[in-house]
PDB file of C-alpha atoms in Angstrom:
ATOM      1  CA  UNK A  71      56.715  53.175  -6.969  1.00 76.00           C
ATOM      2  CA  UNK A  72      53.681  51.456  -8.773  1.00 82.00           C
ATOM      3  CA  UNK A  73      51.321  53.812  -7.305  1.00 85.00           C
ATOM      4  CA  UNK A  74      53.053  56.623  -7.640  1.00 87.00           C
ATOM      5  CA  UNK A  75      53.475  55.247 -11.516  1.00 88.00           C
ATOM      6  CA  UNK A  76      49.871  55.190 -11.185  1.00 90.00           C
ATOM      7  CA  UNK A  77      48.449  58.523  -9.840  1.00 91.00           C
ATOM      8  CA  UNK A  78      50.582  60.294 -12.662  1.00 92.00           C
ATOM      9  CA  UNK A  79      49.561  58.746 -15.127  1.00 91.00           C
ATOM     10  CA  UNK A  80      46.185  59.713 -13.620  1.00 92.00           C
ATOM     11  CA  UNK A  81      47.334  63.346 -12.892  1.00 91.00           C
ATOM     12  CA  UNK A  82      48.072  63.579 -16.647  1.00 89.00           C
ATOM     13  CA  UNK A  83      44.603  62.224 -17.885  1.00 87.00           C
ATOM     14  CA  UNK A  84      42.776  64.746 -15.753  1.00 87.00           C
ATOM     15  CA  UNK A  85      45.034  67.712 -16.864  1.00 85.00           C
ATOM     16  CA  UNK A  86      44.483  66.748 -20.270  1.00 78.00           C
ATOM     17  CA  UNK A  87      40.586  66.690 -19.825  1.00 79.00           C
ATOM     18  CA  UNK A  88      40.978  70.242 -18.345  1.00 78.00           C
ATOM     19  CA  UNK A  89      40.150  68.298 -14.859  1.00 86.00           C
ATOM     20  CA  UNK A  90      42.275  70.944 -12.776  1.00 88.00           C
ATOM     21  CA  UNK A  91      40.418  69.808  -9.556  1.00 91.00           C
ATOM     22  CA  UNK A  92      40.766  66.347  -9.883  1.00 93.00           C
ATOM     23  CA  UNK A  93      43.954  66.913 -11.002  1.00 93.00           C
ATOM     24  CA  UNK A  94      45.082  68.996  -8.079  1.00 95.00           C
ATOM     25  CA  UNK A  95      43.765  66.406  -5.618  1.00 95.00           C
ATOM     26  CA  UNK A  96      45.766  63.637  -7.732  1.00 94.00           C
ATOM     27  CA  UNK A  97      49.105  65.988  -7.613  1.00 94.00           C
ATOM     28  CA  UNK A  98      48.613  66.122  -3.887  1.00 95.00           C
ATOM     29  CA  UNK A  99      48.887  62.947  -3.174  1.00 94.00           C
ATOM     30  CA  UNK A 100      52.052  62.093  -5.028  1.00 93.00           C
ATOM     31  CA  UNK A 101      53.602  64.942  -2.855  1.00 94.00           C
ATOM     32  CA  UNK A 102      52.653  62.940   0.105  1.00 92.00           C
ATOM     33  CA  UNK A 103      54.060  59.808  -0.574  1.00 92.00           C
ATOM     34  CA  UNK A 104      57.295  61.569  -2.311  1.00 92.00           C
ATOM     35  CA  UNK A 105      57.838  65.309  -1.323  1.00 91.00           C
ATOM     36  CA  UNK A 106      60.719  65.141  -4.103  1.00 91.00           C
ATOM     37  CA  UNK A 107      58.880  64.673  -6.749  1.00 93.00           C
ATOM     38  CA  UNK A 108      59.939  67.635  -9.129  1.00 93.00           C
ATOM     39  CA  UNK A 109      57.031  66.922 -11.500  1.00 92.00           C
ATOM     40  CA  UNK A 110      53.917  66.716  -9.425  1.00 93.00           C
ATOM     41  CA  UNK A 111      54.971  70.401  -8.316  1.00 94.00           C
ATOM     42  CA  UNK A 112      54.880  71.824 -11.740  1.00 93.00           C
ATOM     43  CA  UNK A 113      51.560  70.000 -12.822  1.00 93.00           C
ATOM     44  CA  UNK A 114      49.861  71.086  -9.267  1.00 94.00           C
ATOM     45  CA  UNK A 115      51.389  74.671  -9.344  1.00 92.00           C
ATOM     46  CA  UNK A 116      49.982  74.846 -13.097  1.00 90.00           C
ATOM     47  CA  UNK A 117      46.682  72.810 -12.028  1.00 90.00           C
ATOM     48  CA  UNK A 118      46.100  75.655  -9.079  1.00 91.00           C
ATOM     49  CA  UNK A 119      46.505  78.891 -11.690  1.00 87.00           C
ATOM     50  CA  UNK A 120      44.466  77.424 -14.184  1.00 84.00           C
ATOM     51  CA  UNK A 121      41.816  77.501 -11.446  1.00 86.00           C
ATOM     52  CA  UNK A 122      42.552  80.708 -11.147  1.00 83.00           C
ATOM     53  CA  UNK A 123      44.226  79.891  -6.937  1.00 88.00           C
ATOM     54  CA  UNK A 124      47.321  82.104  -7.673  1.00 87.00           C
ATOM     55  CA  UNK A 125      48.660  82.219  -4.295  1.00 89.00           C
ATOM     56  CA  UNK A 126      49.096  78.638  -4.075  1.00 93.00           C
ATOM     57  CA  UNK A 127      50.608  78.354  -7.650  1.00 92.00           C
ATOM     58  CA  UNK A 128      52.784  80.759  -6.844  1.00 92.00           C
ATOM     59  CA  UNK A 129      53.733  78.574  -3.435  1.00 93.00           C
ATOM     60  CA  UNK A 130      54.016  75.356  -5.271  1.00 94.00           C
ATOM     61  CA  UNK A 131      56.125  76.972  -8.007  1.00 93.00           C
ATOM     62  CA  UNK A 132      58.698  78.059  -5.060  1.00 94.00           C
ATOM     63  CA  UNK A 133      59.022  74.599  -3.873  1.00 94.00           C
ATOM     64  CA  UNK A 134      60.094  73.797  -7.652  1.00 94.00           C
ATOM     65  CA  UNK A 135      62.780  76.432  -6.931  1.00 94.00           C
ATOM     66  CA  UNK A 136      64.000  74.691  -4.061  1.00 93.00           C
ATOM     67  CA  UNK A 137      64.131  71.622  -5.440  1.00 93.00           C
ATOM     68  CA  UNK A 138      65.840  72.660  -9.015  1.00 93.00           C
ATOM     69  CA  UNK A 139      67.204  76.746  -8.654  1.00 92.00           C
ATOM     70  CA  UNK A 140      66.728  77.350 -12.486  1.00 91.00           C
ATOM     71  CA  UNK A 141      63.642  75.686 -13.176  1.00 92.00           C
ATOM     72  CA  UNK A 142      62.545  77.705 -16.510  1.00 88.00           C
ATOM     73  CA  UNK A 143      58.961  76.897 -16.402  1.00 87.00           C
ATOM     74  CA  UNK A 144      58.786  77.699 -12.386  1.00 90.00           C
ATOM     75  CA  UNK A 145      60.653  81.052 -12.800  1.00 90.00           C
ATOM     76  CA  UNK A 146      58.859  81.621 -16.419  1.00 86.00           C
ATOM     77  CA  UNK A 147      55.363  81.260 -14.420  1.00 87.00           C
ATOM     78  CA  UNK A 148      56.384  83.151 -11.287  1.00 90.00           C
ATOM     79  CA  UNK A 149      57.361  85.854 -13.944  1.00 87.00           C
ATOM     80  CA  UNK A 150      54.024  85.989 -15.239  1.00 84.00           C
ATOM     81  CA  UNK A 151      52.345  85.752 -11.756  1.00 86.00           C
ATOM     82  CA  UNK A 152      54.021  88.433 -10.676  1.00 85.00           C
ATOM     83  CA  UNK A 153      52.819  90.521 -13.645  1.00 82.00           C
ATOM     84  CA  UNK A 154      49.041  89.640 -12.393  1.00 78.00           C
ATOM     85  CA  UNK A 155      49.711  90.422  -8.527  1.00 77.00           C
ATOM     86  CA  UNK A 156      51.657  93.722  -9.436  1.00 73.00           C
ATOM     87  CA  UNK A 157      49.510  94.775 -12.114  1.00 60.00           C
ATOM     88  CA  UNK A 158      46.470  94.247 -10.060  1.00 56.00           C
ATOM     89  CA  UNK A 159      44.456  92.444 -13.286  1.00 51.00           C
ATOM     90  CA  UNK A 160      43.813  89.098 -12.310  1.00 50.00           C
ATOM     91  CA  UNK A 161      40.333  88.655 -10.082  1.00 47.00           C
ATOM     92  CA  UNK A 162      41.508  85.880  -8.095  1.00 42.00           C
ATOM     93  CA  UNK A 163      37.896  83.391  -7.983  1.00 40.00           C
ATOM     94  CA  UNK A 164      37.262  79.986  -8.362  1.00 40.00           C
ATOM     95  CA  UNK A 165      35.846  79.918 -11.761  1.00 44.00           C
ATOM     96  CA  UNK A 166      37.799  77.578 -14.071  1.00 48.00           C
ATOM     97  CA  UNK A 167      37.289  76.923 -17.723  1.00 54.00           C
ATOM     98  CA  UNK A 168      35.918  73.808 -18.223  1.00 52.00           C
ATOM     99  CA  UNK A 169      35.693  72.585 -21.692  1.00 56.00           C
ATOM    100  CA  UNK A 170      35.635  69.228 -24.102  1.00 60.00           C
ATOM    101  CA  UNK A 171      38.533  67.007 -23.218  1.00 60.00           C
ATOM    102  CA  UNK A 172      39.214  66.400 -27.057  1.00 68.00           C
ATOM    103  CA  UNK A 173      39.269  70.180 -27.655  1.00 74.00           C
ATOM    104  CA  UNK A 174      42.826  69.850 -28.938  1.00 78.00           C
ATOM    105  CA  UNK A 175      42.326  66.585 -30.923  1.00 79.00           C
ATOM    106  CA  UNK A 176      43.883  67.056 -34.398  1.00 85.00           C
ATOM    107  CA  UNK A 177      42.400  66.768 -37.192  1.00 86.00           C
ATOM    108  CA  UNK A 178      44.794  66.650 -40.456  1.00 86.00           C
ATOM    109  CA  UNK A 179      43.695  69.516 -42.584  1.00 87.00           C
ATOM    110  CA  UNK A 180      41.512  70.799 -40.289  1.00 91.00           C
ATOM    111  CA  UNK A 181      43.422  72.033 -37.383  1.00 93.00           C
ATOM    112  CA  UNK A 182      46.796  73.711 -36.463  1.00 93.00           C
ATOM    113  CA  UNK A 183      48.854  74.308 -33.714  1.00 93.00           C
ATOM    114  CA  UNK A 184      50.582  77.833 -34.142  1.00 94.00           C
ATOM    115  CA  UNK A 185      52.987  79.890 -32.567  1.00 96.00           C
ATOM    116  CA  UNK A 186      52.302  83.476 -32.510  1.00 96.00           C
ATOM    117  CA  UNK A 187      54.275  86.685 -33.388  1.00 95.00           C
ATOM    118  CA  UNK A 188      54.841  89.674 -31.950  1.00 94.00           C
ATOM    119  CA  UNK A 189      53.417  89.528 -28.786  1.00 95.00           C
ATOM    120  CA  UNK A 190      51.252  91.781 -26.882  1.00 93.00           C
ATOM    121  CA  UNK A 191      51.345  93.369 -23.293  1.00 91.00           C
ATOM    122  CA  UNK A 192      52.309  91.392 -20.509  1.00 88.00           C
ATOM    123  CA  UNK A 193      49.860  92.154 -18.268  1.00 86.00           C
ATOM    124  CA  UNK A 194      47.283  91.094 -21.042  1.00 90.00           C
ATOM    125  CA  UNK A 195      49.974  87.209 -21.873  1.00 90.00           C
ATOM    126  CA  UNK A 196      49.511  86.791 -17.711  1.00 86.00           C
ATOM    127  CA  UNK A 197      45.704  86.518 -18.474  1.00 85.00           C
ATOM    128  CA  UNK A 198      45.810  83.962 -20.747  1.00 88.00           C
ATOM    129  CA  UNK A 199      44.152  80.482 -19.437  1.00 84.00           C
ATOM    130  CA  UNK A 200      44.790  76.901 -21.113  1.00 84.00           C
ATOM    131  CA  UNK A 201      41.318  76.331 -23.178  1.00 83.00           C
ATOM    132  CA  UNK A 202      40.231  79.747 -23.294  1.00 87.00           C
ATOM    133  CA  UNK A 203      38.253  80.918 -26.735  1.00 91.00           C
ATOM    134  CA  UNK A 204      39.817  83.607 -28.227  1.00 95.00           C
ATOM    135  CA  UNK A 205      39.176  86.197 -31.279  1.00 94.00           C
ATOM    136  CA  UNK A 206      40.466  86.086 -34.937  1.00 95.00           C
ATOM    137  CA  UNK A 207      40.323  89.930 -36.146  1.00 93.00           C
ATOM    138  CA  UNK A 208      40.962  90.515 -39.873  1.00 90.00           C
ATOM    139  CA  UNK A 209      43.687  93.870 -40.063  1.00 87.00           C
ATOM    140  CA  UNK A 210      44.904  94.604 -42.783  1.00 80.00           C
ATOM    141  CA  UNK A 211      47.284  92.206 -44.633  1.00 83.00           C
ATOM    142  CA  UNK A 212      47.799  90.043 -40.833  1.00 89.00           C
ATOM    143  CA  UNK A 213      44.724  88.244 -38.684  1.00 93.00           C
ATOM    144  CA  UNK A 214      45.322  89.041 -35.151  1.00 95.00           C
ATOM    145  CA  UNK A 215      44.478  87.198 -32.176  1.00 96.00           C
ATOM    146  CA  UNK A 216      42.413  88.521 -29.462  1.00 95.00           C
ATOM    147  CA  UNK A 217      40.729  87.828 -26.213  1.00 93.00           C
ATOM    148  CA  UNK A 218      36.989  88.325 -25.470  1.00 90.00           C
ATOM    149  CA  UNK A 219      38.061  91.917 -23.860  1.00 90.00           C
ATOM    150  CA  UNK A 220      39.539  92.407 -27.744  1.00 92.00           C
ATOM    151  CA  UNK A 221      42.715  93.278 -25.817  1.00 93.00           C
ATOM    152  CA  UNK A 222      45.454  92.073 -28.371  1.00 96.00           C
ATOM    153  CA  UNK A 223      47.627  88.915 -27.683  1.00 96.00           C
ATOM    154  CA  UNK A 224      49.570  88.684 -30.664  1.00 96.00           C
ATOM    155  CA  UNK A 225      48.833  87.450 -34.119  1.00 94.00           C
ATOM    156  CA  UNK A 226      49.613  84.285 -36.810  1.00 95.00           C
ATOM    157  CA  UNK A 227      52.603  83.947 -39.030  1.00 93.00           C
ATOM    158  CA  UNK A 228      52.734  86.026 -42.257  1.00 89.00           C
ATOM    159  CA  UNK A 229      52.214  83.173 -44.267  1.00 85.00           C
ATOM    160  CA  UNK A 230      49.351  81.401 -42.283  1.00 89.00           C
ATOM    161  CA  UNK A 231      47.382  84.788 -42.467  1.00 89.00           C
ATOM    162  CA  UNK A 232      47.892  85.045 -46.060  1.00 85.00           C
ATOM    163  CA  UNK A 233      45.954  81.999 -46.719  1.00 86.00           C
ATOM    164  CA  UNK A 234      43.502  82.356 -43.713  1.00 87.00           C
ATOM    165  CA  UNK A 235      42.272  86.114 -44.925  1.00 86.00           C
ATOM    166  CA  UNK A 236      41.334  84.610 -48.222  1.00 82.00           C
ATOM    167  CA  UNK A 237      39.257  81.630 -47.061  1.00 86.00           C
ATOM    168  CA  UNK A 238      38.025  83.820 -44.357  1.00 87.00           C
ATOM    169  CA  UNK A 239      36.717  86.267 -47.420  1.00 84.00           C
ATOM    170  CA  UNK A 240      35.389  83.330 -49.386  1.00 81.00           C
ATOM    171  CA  UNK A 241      33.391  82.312 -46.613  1.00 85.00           C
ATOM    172  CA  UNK A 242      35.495  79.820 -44.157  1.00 89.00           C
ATOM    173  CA  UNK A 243      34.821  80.395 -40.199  1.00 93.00           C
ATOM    174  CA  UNK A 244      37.388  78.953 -37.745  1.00 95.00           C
ATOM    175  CA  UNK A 245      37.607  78.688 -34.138  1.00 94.00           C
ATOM    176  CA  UNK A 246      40.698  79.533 -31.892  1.00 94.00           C
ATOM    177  CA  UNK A 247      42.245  78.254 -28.743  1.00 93.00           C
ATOM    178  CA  UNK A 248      44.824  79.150 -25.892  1.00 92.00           C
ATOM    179  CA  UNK A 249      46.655  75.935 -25.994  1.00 89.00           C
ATOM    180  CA  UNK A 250      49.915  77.389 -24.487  1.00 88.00           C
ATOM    181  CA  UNK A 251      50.601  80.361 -22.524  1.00 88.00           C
ATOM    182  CA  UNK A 252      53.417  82.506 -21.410  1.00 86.00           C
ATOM    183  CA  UNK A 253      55.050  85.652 -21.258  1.00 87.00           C
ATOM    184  CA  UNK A 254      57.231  85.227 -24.297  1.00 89.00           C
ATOM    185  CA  UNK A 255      55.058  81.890 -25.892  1.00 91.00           C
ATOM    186  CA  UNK A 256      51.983  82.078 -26.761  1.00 94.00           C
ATOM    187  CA  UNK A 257      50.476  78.761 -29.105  1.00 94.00           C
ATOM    188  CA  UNK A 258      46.646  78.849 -30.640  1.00 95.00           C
ATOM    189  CA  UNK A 259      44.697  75.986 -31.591  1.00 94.00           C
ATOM    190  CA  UNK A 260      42.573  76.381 -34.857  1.00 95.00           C
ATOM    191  CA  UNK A 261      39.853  74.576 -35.782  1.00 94.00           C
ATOM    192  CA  UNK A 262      37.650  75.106 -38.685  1.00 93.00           C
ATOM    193  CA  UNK A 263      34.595  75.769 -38.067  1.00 92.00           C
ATOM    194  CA  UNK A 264      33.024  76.328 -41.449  1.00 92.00           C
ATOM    195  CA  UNK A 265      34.267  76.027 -45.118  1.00 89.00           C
ATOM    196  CA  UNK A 266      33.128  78.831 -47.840  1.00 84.00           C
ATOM    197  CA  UNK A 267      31.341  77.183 -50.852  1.00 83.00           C
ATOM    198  CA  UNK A 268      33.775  78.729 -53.260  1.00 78.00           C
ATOM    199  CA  UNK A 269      37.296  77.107 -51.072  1.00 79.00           C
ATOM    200  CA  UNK A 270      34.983  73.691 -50.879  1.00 82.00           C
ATOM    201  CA  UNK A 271      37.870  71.472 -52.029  1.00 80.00           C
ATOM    202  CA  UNK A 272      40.785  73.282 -50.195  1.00 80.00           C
ATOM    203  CA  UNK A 273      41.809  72.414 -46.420  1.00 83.00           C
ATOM    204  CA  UNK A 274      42.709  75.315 -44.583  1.00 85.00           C
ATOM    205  CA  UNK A 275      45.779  73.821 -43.111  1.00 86.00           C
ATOM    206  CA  UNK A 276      47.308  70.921 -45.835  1.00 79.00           C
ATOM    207  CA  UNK A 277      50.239  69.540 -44.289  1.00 72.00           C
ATOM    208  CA  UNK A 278      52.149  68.896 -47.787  1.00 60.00           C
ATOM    209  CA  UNK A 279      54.674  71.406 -48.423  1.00 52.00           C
ATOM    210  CA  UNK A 280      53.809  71.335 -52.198  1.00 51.00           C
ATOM    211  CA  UNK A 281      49.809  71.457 -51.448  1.00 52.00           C
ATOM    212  CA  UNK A 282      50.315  74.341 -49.173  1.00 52.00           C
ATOM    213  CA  UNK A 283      52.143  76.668 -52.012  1.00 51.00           C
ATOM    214  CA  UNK A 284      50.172  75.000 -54.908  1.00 55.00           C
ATOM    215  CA  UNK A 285      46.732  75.817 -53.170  1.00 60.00           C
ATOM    216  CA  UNK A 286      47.348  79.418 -52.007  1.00 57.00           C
ATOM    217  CA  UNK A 287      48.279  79.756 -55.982  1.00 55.00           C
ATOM    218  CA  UNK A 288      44.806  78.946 -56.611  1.00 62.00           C
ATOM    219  CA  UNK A 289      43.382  80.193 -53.863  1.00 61.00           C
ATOM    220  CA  UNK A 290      44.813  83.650 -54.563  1.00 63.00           C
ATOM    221  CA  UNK A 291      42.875  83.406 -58.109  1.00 60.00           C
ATOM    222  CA  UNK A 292      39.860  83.111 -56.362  1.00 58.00           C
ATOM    223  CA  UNK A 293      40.400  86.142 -54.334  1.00 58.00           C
ATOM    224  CA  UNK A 294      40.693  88.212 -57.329  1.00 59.00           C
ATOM    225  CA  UNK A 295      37.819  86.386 -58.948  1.00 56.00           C
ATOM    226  CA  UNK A 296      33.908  87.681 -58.775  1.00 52.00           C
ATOM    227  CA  UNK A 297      31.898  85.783 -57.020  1.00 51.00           C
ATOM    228  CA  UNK A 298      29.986  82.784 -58.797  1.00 48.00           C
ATOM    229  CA  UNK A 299      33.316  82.358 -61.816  1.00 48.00           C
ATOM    230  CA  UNK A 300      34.481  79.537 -62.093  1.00 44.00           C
ATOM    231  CA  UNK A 301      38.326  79.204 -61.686  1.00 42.00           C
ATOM    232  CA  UNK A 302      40.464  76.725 -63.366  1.00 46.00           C
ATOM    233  CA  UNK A 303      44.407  76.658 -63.515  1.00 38.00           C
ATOM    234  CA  UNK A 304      45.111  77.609 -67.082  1.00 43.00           C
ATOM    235  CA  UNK A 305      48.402  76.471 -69.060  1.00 43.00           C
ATOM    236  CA  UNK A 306      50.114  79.464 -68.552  1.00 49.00           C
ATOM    237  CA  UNK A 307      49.448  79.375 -65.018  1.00 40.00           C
ATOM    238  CA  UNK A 308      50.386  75.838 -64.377  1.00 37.00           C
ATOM    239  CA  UNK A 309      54.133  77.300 -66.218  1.00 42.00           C
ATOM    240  CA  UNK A 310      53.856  80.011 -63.659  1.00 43.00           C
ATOM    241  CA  UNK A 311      52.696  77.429 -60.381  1.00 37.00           C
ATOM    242  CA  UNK A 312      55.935  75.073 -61.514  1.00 40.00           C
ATOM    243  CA  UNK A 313      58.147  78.138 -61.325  1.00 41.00           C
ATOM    244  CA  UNK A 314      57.026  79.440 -58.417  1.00 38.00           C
ATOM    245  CA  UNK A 315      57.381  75.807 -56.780  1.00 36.00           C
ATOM    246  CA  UNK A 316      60.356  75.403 -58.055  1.00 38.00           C
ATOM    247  CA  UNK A 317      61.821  78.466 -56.702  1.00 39.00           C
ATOM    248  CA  UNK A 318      60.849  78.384 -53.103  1.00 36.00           C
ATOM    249  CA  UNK A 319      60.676  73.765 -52.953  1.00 34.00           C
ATOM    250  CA  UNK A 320      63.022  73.976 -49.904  1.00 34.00           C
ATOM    251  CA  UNK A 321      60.514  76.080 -47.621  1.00 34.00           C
ATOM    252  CA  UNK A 322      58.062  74.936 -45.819  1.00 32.00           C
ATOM    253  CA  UNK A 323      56.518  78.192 -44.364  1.00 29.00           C
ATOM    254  CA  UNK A 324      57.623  81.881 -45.442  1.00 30.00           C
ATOM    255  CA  UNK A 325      59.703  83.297 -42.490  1.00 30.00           C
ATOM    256  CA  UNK A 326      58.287  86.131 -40.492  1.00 31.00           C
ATOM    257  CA  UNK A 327      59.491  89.399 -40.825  1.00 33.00           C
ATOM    258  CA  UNK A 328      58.375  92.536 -39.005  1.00 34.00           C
ATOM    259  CA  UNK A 329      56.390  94.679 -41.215  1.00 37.00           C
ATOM    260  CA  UNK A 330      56.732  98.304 -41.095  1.00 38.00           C
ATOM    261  CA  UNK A 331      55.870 100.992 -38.270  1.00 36.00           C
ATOM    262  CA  UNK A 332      52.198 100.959 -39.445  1.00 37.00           C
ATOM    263  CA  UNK A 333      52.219  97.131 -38.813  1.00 41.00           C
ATOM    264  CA  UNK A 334      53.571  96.874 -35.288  1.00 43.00           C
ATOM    265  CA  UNK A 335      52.023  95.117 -32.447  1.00 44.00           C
ATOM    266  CA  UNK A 336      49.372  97.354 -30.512  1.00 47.00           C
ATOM    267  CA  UNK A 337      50.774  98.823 -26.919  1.00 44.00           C
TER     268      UNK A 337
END
């Protein structure tokens, strides 16, 4: 039991360093010693697709089945897998994406975890690798996230891209990350990259509820400002920031809501 104790927690370290090799190797040999063992299937099943070995993530992710009927992940990822053998898109190789093991290390104020909205094309979700760099594309009133192909994956909450297009104008540069993906979930990591001179003092994701409302106040005065003016809360603003606070204290995000026809999610 010890060193089975011991390769997980071994198994984990490597999947969390993007070490899908090591990792696989690791998975293996728990499966030796206890051919039960529900969750060394699911990390080697998800070690072999992230190296792109579909065939045998598809073979592990049966086992799961056999061992537990209505595994979600397993059936969620055989889903998906199925997408990629049917749809013919996925060049099966064995390139990986190796990348910094503290790649998803946050950092309060400057990084974020999101869940996106309305999702693209399956086909395109069934692409999607753990670690891999994707796009932020400015359209209209929404940023959208795409892949290097600038095939459309889905894009960030209404409120998130509210504040993100103005410190995007104003200078700010971020990065984004796959850091989950599936046919129905898809999470980004941000990370700023760069911070516009005139948004100096403002994080791009403040994790008060209070800072998040008061600073998209302000930062939607420097929006409408020219470049260069200085912009300072006046009184009648600050009457106008306290009633706007006031009014919406008990959320912490705005909800999503679908925007009109023009707005859908590309096909």
């Amino acid at each position: 039991m010890e060193e089975i104790n011991n390769l997980e927690k071994q198994a984990v370290e490597e999947a969390l360093k993007l070490n899908w090799k090591k990792a696989v190797a690791l998975n293996l040999k728990i499966i030796k010693i206890d051919k039960k063992n529900l969750d060394a299937y699911l990390r080697l099943a998800f070690a072999y697709f992230q190296l792109n070995k579909i065939n045998e993530a598809q073979r592990y992710y049966k086992k799961v089945l056999k061992l537990q009927p209505n595994n979600y992940t397993a059936l969620e990822n055989l889903n998906r897998i199925q997408v990629l053998l049917t749809k013919k898109q996925k060049k099966l190789s064995e390139k990986s994406i190796y990348l910094d093991p503290n790649l998803f290390l946050d950092i309060p104020g400057k990084t974020k975890s999101v869940v996106l909205v309305n999702l693209g094309q399956k086909n395109i979700l069934a692409q999607l690798n753990v670690g891999e760099e994707v796009k932020l594309k400015i359209r209209k009133r929404r940023v959208e996230i795409r892949n290097q192909q600038n095939d459309y994956i889905g894009h960030l909450p209404d409120d998130l891209s509210k504040r993100l297009l103005i410190l995007i104008k104003s200078g700010s540069e971020f990065l984004s990350f796959i850091k989950e993906a599936g046919l129905n979930r898809v999470v980004v990591f941000l990370k700023e990259k760069n911070r516009g001179k005139r948004v100096a003092k403002y994080f791009p994701f403040p994790t008060n509820v209070s800072h998040i409302k008061s600073d998209l106040y302000q930062l939607q005065k420097i929006d409408e400002s020219k470049e260069g003016d200085e912009v300072e809360l006046t009184d009648a603003d600050l009457d106008q920031l306290a009633e706007f606070l006031t009014s919406e204290e008990k959320e912490d995000y705005l909800p999503y809501q679908k925007e009109g026809q023009e707005e859908e999610a590309e096909e």
